[in-house]
Structures are given as structure tokens and as C-alpha cells.
Amino acid sequence: MSLRGVRRVSGVRAVGTGVLVLVAGVALAGCGSDSGSDAGSAGAKPELKVDGAFIPAPPTGDMASGFFTVTNSGGADELTSVTSDLAADVTLHTSTDGGAMVEKSSFKVPAQGTLDFARGGNHVMFEKMTHQPKEGEKVAVTLHFKKAGAVTVEVPVREATYNPTSSKKHHG
């Protein structure tokens, strides 16, 4: 066997190995899952529905909070931010076991699952508000998702003590 033959075989092996790695990577990407659910949902497009949204009427014009549920009947996604004309500063928060509020940069939306923003837990904070929203008003709020893009919701302003009943919380 000549040196020339070895180079040719080595070159074929290198190309063959590269193709094998590429094919294996594509196959593995199709089998992975962000949420541990079935393999078919990882590459699936998120199918998001936002419901149960409300903003309790704030007692002052300084800040308000918002709540909603995202139901996902498709692949996993991530809520990365929220914007609204109601406030210059809209942030995502969660509450710790001790009741402290902690700002978060994003929230995972599981495949075939829900993401809840409810009193005492995850919530949106509206700060530097343009006006004090009143009960009965509707506020446009845009949720920005990593894969699904922007979803705008008309959020009703409810009485300050409003809290949905547990019978409405059928996703959880």
C-alpha cells in the first residue's frame, strides 16, 4: 500500500466520521426534550393560549401586578419578557417560600403543560406607570416568548381583592 492510498483512506474516514457526527447530532436533537415529556414534543412548535389574565386595581399609581396562565399544547418554550403601554418598566417576578419577591429574567413554559402567574407566586410587576388603571379598564399586555414570539392579551383590571376561585384553576 502506498502513502497515497493511506491519505485517501484517511480522508474518506475523516469525511465519513464528520457525516456520522452530523447525522447523530440531528437524530439526538430530535429525541431530546426540555421538559422530560415524550420525544415528539421537543421539536414541536409551542401552541400557547393565555387565559385567566387580570390586574388587581392598584391603590396608587406607583405600581401594579398582573396574573395569568399560559397553557401550552405543543413543544416547550420560554417567556422572556413582558411589555405594556401601561408602564415603562415591566418585570417578571416569583415569590420565595419566605414571601420575598425575586425578579427573574425568564420562565420556562413546559411542553404539554402550564405556566401559572397567580397571587402568592409568579407575577408581572408594572412600575413607572403611565396612569393608574381603574377597575373595568382593559390593558394591552404583550408576552414575549423565545419560540412563539409576541402574544398580546387584553387584560381586564379587576377589583383590588379579586382572586379567581380554585374551580377555575383546572390546569395544574
Short mmCIF file of N, CA and C in Angstrom, two decimals, residues 74-144:
data_model
loop_
_atom_site.label_atom_id
_atom_site.label_comp_id
_atom_site.label_asym_id
_atom_site.label_seq_id
_atom_site.Cartn_x
_atom_site.Cartn_y
_atom_site.Cartn_z
N GLY A 74 -48.23 22.34 22.84
CA GLY A 74 -47.19 21.96 21.89
C GLY A 74 -45.85 21.78 22.58
N GLY A 75 -44.78 22.12 21.86
CA GLY A 75 -43.42 21.97 22.38
C GLY A 75 -43.05 23.05 23.38
N ALA A 76 -41.99 22.82 24.12
CA ALA A 76 -41.54 23.73 25.18
C ALA A 76 -41.18 25.10 24.63
N ASP A 77 -41.33 26.11 25.47
CA ASP A 77 -40.99 27.48 25.11
C ASP A 77 -40.50 28.19 26.37
N GLU A 78 -40.27 29.48 26.25
CA GLU A 78 -39.78 30.26 27.39
C GLU A 78 -40.33 31.67 27.29
N LEU A 79 -40.93 32.15 28.37
CA LEU A 79 -41.39 33.54 28.47
C LEU A 79 -40.18 34.37 28.84
N THR A 80 -39.78 35.29 27.94
CA THR A 80 -38.55 36.04 28.15
C THR A 80 -38.76 37.47 28.64
N SER A 81 -39.94 38.04 28.37
CA SER A 81 -40.23 39.40 28.85
C SER A 81 -41.69 39.73 28.62
N VAL A 82 -42.12 40.84 29.23
CA VAL A 82 -43.47 41.35 29.08
C VAL A 82 -43.36 42.85 28.87
N THR A 83 -44.17 43.39 27.97
CA THR A 83 -44.20 44.83 27.74
C THR A 83 -45.65 45.30 27.75
N SER A 84 -45.85 46.60 28.04
CA SER A 84 -47.17 47.19 28.05
C SER A 84 -47.04 48.71 28.01
N ASP A 85 -48.01 49.35 27.36
CA ASP A 85 -48.03 50.81 27.37
C ASP A 85 -48.41 51.35 28.76
N LEU A 86 -48.88 50.47 29.64
CA LEU A 86 -49.26 50.88 30.99
C LEU A 86 -48.05 51.35 31.80
N ALA A 87 -46.88 50.76 31.53
CA ALA A 87 -45.72 51.06 32.38
C ALA A 87 -44.42 51.06 31.58
N ALA A 88 -43.52 51.93 32.00
CA ALA A 88 -42.19 51.99 31.38
C ALA A 88 -41.34 50.79 31.76
N ASP A 89 -41.62 50.23 32.93
CA ASP A 89 -40.81 49.12 33.44
C ASP A 89 -41.75 47.97 33.80
N VAL A 90 -41.66 46.87 33.04
CA VAL A 90 -42.47 45.68 33.30
C VAL A 90 -41.51 44.51 33.51
N THR A 91 -41.59 43.88 34.68
CA THR A 91 -40.64 42.83 35.02
C THR A 91 -41.36 41.56 35.48
N LEU A 92 -40.65 40.45 35.37
CA LEU A 92 -41.15 39.15 35.79
C LEU A 92 -40.63 38.85 37.19
N HIS A 93 -41.51 38.32 38.06
CA HIS A 93 -41.12 38.02 39.43
C HIS A 93 -41.68 36.67 39.87
N THR A 94 -41.05 36.12 40.88
CA THR A 94 -41.56 34.95 41.58
C THR A 94 -41.47 35.25 43.06
N SER A 95 -42.22 34.52 43.85
CA SER A 95 -42.16 34.67 45.31
C SER A 95 -41.45 33.47 45.90
N THR A 96 -40.62 33.72 46.88
CA THR A 96 -39.91 32.63 47.56
C THR A 96 -40.81 32.05 48.64
N ASP A 97 -40.36 30.96 49.26
CA ASP A 97 -41.12 30.34 50.35
C ASP A 97 -41.33 31.32 51.50
N GLY A 98 -40.39 32.22 51.69
CA GLY A 98 -40.50 33.21 52.75
C GLY A 98 -41.34 34.41 52.38
N GLY A 99 -41.88 34.42 51.15
CA GLY A 99 -42.74 35.52 50.71
C GLY A 99 -42.00 36.67 50.05
N ALA A 100 -40.69 36.58 49.92
CA ALA A 100 -39.92 37.65 49.27
C ALA A 100 -40.15 37.61 47.76
N MET A 101 -40.15 38.77 47.14
CA MET A 101 -40.30 38.89 45.71
C MET A 101 -38.91 38.86 45.07
N VAL A 102 -38.73 38.01 44.04
CA VAL A 102 -37.45 37.89 43.37
C VAL A 102 -37.67 38.09 41.87
N GLU A 103 -36.94 39.04 41.27
CA GLU A 103 -37.05 39.27 39.83
C GLU A 103 -36.37 38.13 39.07
N LYS A 104 -37.00 37.70 37.96
CA LYS A 104 -36.44 36.64 37.12
C LYS A 104 -36.34 37.15 35.69
N SER A 105 -35.37 36.64 34.95
CA SER A 105 -35.20 37.07 33.56
C SER A 105 -36.11 36.30 32.61
N SER A 106 -36.57 35.10 33.01
CA SER A 106 -37.44 34.32 32.14
C SER A 106 -38.10 33.20 32.94
N PHE A 107 -39.11 32.59 32.31
CA PHE A 107 -39.79 31.43 32.89
C PHE A 107 -39.96 30.38 31.80
N LYS A 108 -39.67 29.14 32.13
CA LYS A 108 -39.87 28.03 31.20
C LYS A 108 -41.36 27.76 31.06
N VAL A 109 -41.79 27.47 29.82
CA VAL A 109 -43.16 27.03 29.56
C VAL A 109 -43.03 25.59 29.10
N PRO A 110 -43.40 24.63 29.95
CA PRO A 110 -43.18 23.23 29.61
C PRO A 110 -44.04 22.76 28.43
N ALA A 111 -43.51 21.80 27.68
CA ALA A 111 -44.28 21.18 26.62
C ALA A 111 -45.47 20.48 27.26
N GLN A 112 -46.62 20.61 26.62
CA GLN A 112 -47.84 19.96 27.11
C GLN A 112 -48.12 20.32 28.57
N GLY A 113 -47.85 21.56 28.96
CA GLY A 113 -48.02 21.94 30.36
C GLY A 113 -48.50 23.37 30.51
N THR A 114 -48.40 23.88 31.73
CA THR A 114 -48.85 25.25 32.02
C THR A 114 -47.78 26.02 32.79
N LEU A 115 -47.88 27.32 32.67
CA LEU A 115 -47.08 28.25 33.46
C LEU A 115 -48.08 29.18 34.13
N ASP A 116 -48.14 29.15 35.45
CA ASP A 116 -49.11 29.95 36.19
C ASP A 116 -48.47 31.18 36.81
N PHE A 117 -49.15 32.31 36.64
CA PHE A 117 -48.82 33.55 37.32
C PHE A 117 -50.03 33.84 38.20
N ALA A 118 -49.89 33.61 39.52
CA ALA A 118 -51.03 33.73 40.44
C ALA A 118 -50.60 34.42 41.72
N ARG A 119 -51.58 34.97 42.42
CA ARG A 119 -51.28 35.64 43.71
C ARG A 119 -50.48 34.71 44.60
N GLY A 120 -49.43 35.26 45.22
CA GLY A 120 -48.58 34.48 46.11
C GLY A 120 -47.49 33.72 45.39
N GLY A 121 -47.43 33.85 44.06
CA GLY A 121 -46.42 33.11 43.29
C GLY A 121 -45.84 33.98 42.19
N ASN A 122 -45.72 33.42 41.01
CA ASN A 122 -45.20 34.17 39.86
C ASN A 122 -46.14 35.33 39.54
N HIS A 123 -45.58 36.45 39.13
CA HIS A 123 -46.39 37.61 38.76
C HIS A 123 -45.57 38.58 37.91
N VAL A 124 -46.29 39.48 37.26
CA VAL A 124 -45.67 40.55 36.48
C VAL A 124 -45.81 41.83 37.29
N MET A 125 -44.75 42.64 37.33
CA MET A 125 -44.81 43.93 38.02
C MET A 125 -44.76 45.05 36.99
N PHE A 126 -45.71 45.98 37.13
CA PHE A 126 -45.77 47.18 36.29
C PHE A 126 -45.30 48.34 37.15
N GLU A 127 -44.17 48.94 36.80
CA GLU A 127 -43.64 50.08 37.55
C GLU A 127 -43.45 51.27 36.62
N LYS A 128 -43.40 52.47 37.20
CA LYS A 128 -43.32 53.70 36.40
C LYS A 128 -44.51 53.75 35.44
N MET A 129 -45.71 53.60 36.02
CA MET A 129 -46.93 53.53 35.21
C MET A 129 -47.28 54.87 34.58
N THR A 130 -47.88 54.80 33.40
CA THR A 130 -48.31 55.99 32.67
C THR A 130 -49.58 56.58 33.29
N HIS A 131 -50.37 55.72 33.94
CA HIS A 131 -51.57 56.15 34.66
C HIS A 131 -51.99 55.05 35.62
N GLN A 132 -52.89 55.38 36.53
CA GLN A 132 -53.39 54.40 37.49
C GLN A 132 -54.60 53.70 36.86
N PRO A 133 -54.47 52.41 36.54
CA PRO A 133 -55.59 51.71 35.90
C PRO A 133 -56.76 51.54 36.87
N LYS A 134 -57.96 51.70 36.36
CA LYS A 134 -59.17 51.62 37.18
C LYS A 134 -59.93 50.34 36.87
N GLU A 135 -60.67 49.86 37.83
CA GLU A 135 -61.49 48.66 37.67
C GLU A 135 -62.40 48.82 36.44
N GLY A 136 -62.45 47.79 35.62
CA GLY A 136 -63.25 47.81 34.39
C GLY A 136 -62.44 48.16 33.14
N GLU A 137 -61.30 48.76 33.32
CA GLU A 137 -60.42 49.11 32.20
C GLU A 137 -59.75 47.84 31.66
N LYS A 138 -59.37 47.86 30.39
CA LYS A 138 -58.58 46.76 29.83
C LYS A 138 -57.23 47.31 29.41
N VAL A 139 -56.18 46.55 29.72
CA VAL A 139 -54.81 46.96 29.46
C VAL A 139 -54.17 45.97 28.48
N ALA A 140 -53.60 46.49 27.40
CA ALA A 140 -52.89 45.62 26.44
C ALA A 140 -51.53 45.25 27.03
N VAL A 141 -51.28 43.94 27.09
CA VAL A 141 -50.03 43.41 27.63
C VAL A 141 -49.48 42.43 26.60
N THR A 142 -48.20 42.58 26.24
CA THR A 142 -47.58 41.69 25.27
C THR A 142 -46.57 40.80 25.97
N LEU A 143 -46.80 39.48 25.83
CA LEU A 143 -45.89 38.48 26.38
C LEU A 143 -44.94 38.08 25.26
N HIS A 144 -43.65 38.08 25.53
CA HIS A 144 -42.65 37.75 24.53
C HIS A 144 -42.06 36.37 24.84
#
